[in-house]
Short mmCIF file of C-alpha atoms in Angstrom, two decimals:
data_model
loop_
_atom_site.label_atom_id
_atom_site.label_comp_id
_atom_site.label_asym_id
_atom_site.label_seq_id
_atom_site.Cartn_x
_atom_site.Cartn_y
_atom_site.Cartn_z
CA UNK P 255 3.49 1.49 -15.74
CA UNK P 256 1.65 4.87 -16.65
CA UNK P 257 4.25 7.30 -17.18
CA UNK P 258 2.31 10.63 -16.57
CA UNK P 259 1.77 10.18 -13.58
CA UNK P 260 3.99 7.17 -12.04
CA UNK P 261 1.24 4.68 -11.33
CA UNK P 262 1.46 1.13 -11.78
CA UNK P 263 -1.33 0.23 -14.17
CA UNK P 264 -0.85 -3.76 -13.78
CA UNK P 265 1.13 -6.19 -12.55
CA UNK P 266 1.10 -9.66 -14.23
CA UNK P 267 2.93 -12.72 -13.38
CA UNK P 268 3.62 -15.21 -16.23
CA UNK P 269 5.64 -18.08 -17.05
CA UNK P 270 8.65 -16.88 -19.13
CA UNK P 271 9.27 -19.56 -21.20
CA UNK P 272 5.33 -20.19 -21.97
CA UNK P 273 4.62 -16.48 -23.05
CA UNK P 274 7.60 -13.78 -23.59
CA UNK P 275 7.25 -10.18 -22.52
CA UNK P 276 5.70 -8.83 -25.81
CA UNK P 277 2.54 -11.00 -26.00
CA UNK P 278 1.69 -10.56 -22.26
CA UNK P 279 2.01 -6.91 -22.88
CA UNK P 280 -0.45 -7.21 -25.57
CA UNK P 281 -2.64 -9.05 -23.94
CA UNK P 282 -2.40 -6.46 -21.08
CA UNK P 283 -3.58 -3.54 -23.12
CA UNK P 284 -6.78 -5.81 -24.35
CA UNK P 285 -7.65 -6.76 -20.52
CA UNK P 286 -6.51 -3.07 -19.12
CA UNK P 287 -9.21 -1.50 -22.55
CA UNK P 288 -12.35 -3.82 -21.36
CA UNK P 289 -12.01 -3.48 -17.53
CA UNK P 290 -11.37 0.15 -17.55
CA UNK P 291 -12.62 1.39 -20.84
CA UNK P 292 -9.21 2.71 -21.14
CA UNK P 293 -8.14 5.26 -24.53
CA UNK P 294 -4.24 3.70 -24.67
CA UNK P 295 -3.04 5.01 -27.71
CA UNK P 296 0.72 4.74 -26.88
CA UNK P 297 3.13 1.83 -25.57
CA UNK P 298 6.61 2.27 -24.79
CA UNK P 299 9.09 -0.81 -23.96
CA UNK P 300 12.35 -1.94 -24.03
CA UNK P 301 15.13 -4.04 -26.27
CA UNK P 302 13.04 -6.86 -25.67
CA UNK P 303 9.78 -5.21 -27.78
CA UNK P 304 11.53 -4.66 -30.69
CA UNK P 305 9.76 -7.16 -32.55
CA UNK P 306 7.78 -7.63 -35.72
CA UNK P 307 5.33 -9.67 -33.78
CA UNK P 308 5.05 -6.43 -31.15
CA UNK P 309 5.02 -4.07 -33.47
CA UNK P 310 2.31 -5.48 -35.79
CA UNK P 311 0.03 -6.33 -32.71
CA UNK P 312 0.24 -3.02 -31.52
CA UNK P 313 -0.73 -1.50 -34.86
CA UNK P 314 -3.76 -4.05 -35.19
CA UNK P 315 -5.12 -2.13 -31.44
CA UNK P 316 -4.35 1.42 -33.08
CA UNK P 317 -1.55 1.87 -30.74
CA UNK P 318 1.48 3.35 -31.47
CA UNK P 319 4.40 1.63 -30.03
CA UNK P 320 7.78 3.57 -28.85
CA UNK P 321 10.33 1.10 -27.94
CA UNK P 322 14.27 1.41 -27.87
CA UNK P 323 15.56 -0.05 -30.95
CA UNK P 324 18.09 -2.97 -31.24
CA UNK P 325 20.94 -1.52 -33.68
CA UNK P 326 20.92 -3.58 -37.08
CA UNK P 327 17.21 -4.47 -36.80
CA UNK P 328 14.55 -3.30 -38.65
CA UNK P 329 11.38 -3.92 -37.31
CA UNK P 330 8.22 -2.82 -40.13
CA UNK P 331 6.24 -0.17 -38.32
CA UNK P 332 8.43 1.75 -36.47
CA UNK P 333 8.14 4.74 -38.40
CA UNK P 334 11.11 6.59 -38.72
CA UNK P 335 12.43 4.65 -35.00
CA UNK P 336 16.19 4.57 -35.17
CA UNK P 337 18.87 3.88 -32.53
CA UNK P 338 19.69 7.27 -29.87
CA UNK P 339 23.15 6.72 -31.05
CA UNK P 340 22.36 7.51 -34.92
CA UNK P 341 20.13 10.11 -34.07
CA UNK P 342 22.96 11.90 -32.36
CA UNK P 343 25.76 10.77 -35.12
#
């Protein structure tokens, strides 16, 4: 979803238990850069894409990820990225 604007960007179907959520976003941003020639330089996502594996892949593509943090996790990477709660505290 492109959040500027509202638009769905892509819509991708994919066996759950063959590929979680965090690699087919990945391999969304590589298909959505070579058939558009799309600049993404930010990600944002869920519980679900706090991950190391995420994260890292995301930093390999020179994009900086923003996703909601799982409390008592650190995930390399996330520079500075804490919980809403503790930023509040």
């Amino acid at each position: 979803m492109e959040n500027r604007h509202g638009l769905c960007a892509a819509i991708h179907r994919s066996q759950s238990i063959a590929q979680d959520e965090p690699a087919v976003a990945l391999a969304q941003i590589d298909e959505h850069r070579q058939l558009h020639e799309a600049k993404i330089t930010t990600v944002g996502g869920d519980k679900a894409y706090h991950q190391k594996k995420f994260v890292a892949g995301c930093r390999q593509r020179a994009v900086a990820p923003h996703v909601a943090c799982k409390r008592e996790i650190t995930v390399t990477g996330l520079d500075g990225a804490q919980p809403a709660a503790a930023a509040t505290a």
